[in-house]
Amino acid sequence: MKRLTSGLLLVLALGLLWLGAVDLGSRFQRSPSLILAHNMDTQHPVHQALLRFAERVNQGTRGRIRVAVYPNGQLGNEREVIELLQLGAVALTKVSSLSLETFAPGYAVLNLPFLFRDRDHFFASLDGPVGEEILAQGVSRRFRGLAYYDAGARSFYAQKPILRPQDLKGLKMRVMSSPTAIEMMQRLGGSPTPMAFGELYTGLQQRVIDGAENNLVILVQNRHGEVAKHYSLDEHIMAPDVLIVSETLWQRLSPADRDVFRAAARDSALYQRQLWQDLTRKLAVQAEKMGVIFHHPDKAPFIALARPLQDAFGVTHPELRHLVDAIRREQERP
Ligand code: GCU
């Protein structure tokens, strides 16, 4: 709460500075920096990539536009920061597509369990027309997607192995506050418990929750593997991280500056995806040193229970069904 209050005060003070006073033209060479807030640690590949984005924007605008990166959820959790961005108090953020689905339902498509065959299928979909259409979905909600980052595949970790869906029965499993993630957990038989990312380590340590689900980078870098030793690789969801920009800011940028932002976002995403691959190759060893035990469950029973969510989504969201279909068609390509 203390963190949040001071974070909000800081953000409002800084946000008002850029909202009211930043001249993005050439007259003021030393205007205040734009705020880019996110909730990852500074070691995380996303943080490195966001620093690179900031550098590219600065270079591309010859120092006219500067971006200051605030990591570690200093300015609030993902949901809070998205709200601040909609208000125009934060300029940019990187959040999970799981956090975005309640703001723009198109992002839910990317959160559907077992939709992507592998990493190649995932990025072929994101970097094509489907990904583009989803990035544009937030515009009427005052944010615009700029790029997709790799956030791997999410799997379960708990005090015990999750080898079959029955193993989730009676377990309080932390999920992100995403209707898709909540429904998936219900279908698999666990008890979904939404909780902010910043509270997760303590939640696991104090056994407020029995387990969670995330990628290997979080398990190791955020040290969740210290307090939940069994990592069961069912890889149920591949939800990307997304760089979004406030529509208030976007409308104030010149066409040339928008091009700089787009190019910087693309460059930053490609850089992050490479960093991610290099890092994940090394992390299994670190996880084992931390005492993590890896399990490779048979995915079939998890798929049988969770995949019907894809068709159910098409029924509740007929206007988005073509996106699910397009991703499936991409999957069929050799
Ligand atoms: C992923 C994602 C984060 C998100 C986190 C979570 O690691 O990259 O953006 O906050 O999951 O589970 O909350």
PDB file of C-alpha atoms and ligand atoms in Angstrom, residues 39-40 44 78 94-96 99 151 154 174 176 195-197 200 213-215 218 241, ligand 1:
ATOM      1  CA  ASN A  39       6.796  -4.600 -13.168  1.00  0.00           C
ATOM      2  CA  MET A  40       9.844  -6.710 -14.046  1.00  0.00           C
ATOM      3  CA  HIS A  44      14.809  -9.290 -16.919  1.00  0.00           C
ATOM      4  CA  GLU A  78       0.052  -3.972 -14.336  1.00  0.00           C
ATOM      5  CA  LYS A  94       5.035  -3.258 -20.913  1.00  0.00           C
ATOM      6  CA  VAL A  95       2.365  -5.637 -19.626  1.00  0.00           C
ATOM      7  CA  SER A  96       1.223  -9.178 -20.258  1.00  0.00           C
ATOM      8  CA  SER A  99      -3.561  -8.144 -18.110  1.00  0.00           C
ATOM      9  CA  ALA A 151       7.269 -14.296 -22.354  1.00  0.00           C
ATOM     10  CA  ARG A 154       3.469 -20.723 -18.683  1.00  0.00           C
ATOM     11  CA  ARG A 174      -2.440 -17.938  -8.259  1.00  0.00           C
ATOM     12  CA  MET A 176      -3.297 -13.311 -13.303  1.00  0.00           C
ATOM     13  CA  MET A 195      -3.139 -11.980  -7.000  1.00  0.00           C
ATOM     14  CA  ALA A 196      -0.819  -9.156  -8.091  1.00  0.00           C
ATOM     15  CA  PHE A 197       2.618 -10.224  -9.242  1.00  0.00           C
ATOM     16  CA  LEU A 200       3.407 -13.666  -5.263  1.00  0.00           C
ATOM     17  CA  GLU A 213       2.048 -20.658 -13.068  1.00  0.00           C
ATOM     18  CA  ASN A 214       4.607 -18.760 -15.066  1.00  0.00           C
ATOM     19  CA  ASN A 215       7.654 -19.007 -17.304  1.00  0.00           C
ATOM     20  CA  ILE A 218      10.179 -15.641 -13.454  1.00  0.00           C
ATOM     21  CA  ASP A 241       4.275  -9.318 -23.229  1.00  0.00           C
TER      22      ASP A 241
HETATM   23  C1  GCU B   1       4.727 -12.846 -16.881  1.00  0.00           C
HETATM   24  C2  GCU B   1       4.617 -11.517 -17.579  1.00  0.00           C
HETATM   25  C3  GCU B   1       4.446 -10.372 -16.627  1.00  0.00           C
HETATM   26  C4  GCU B   1       3.357 -10.677 -15.603  1.00  0.00           C
HETATM   27  C5  GCU B   1       3.643 -11.974 -14.906  1.00  0.00           C
HETATM   28  C6  GCU B   1       2.580 -12.374 -13.877  1.00  0.00           C
HETATM   29  O1  GCU B   1       5.946 -13.025 -16.356  1.00  0.00           O
HETATM   30  O2  GCU B   1       5.769 -11.307 -18.358  1.00  0.00           O
HETATM   31  O3  GCU B   1       4.119  -9.241 -17.377  1.00  0.00           O
HETATM   32  O4  GCU B   1       3.250  -9.657 -14.656  1.00  0.00           O
HETATM   33  O5  GCU B   1       3.734 -12.993 -15.861  1.00  0.00           O
HETATM   34  O6  GCU B   1       2.347 -13.557 -13.725  1.00  0.00           O
HETATM   35  O7  GCU B   1       2.000 -11.495 -13.241  1.00  0.00           O
END
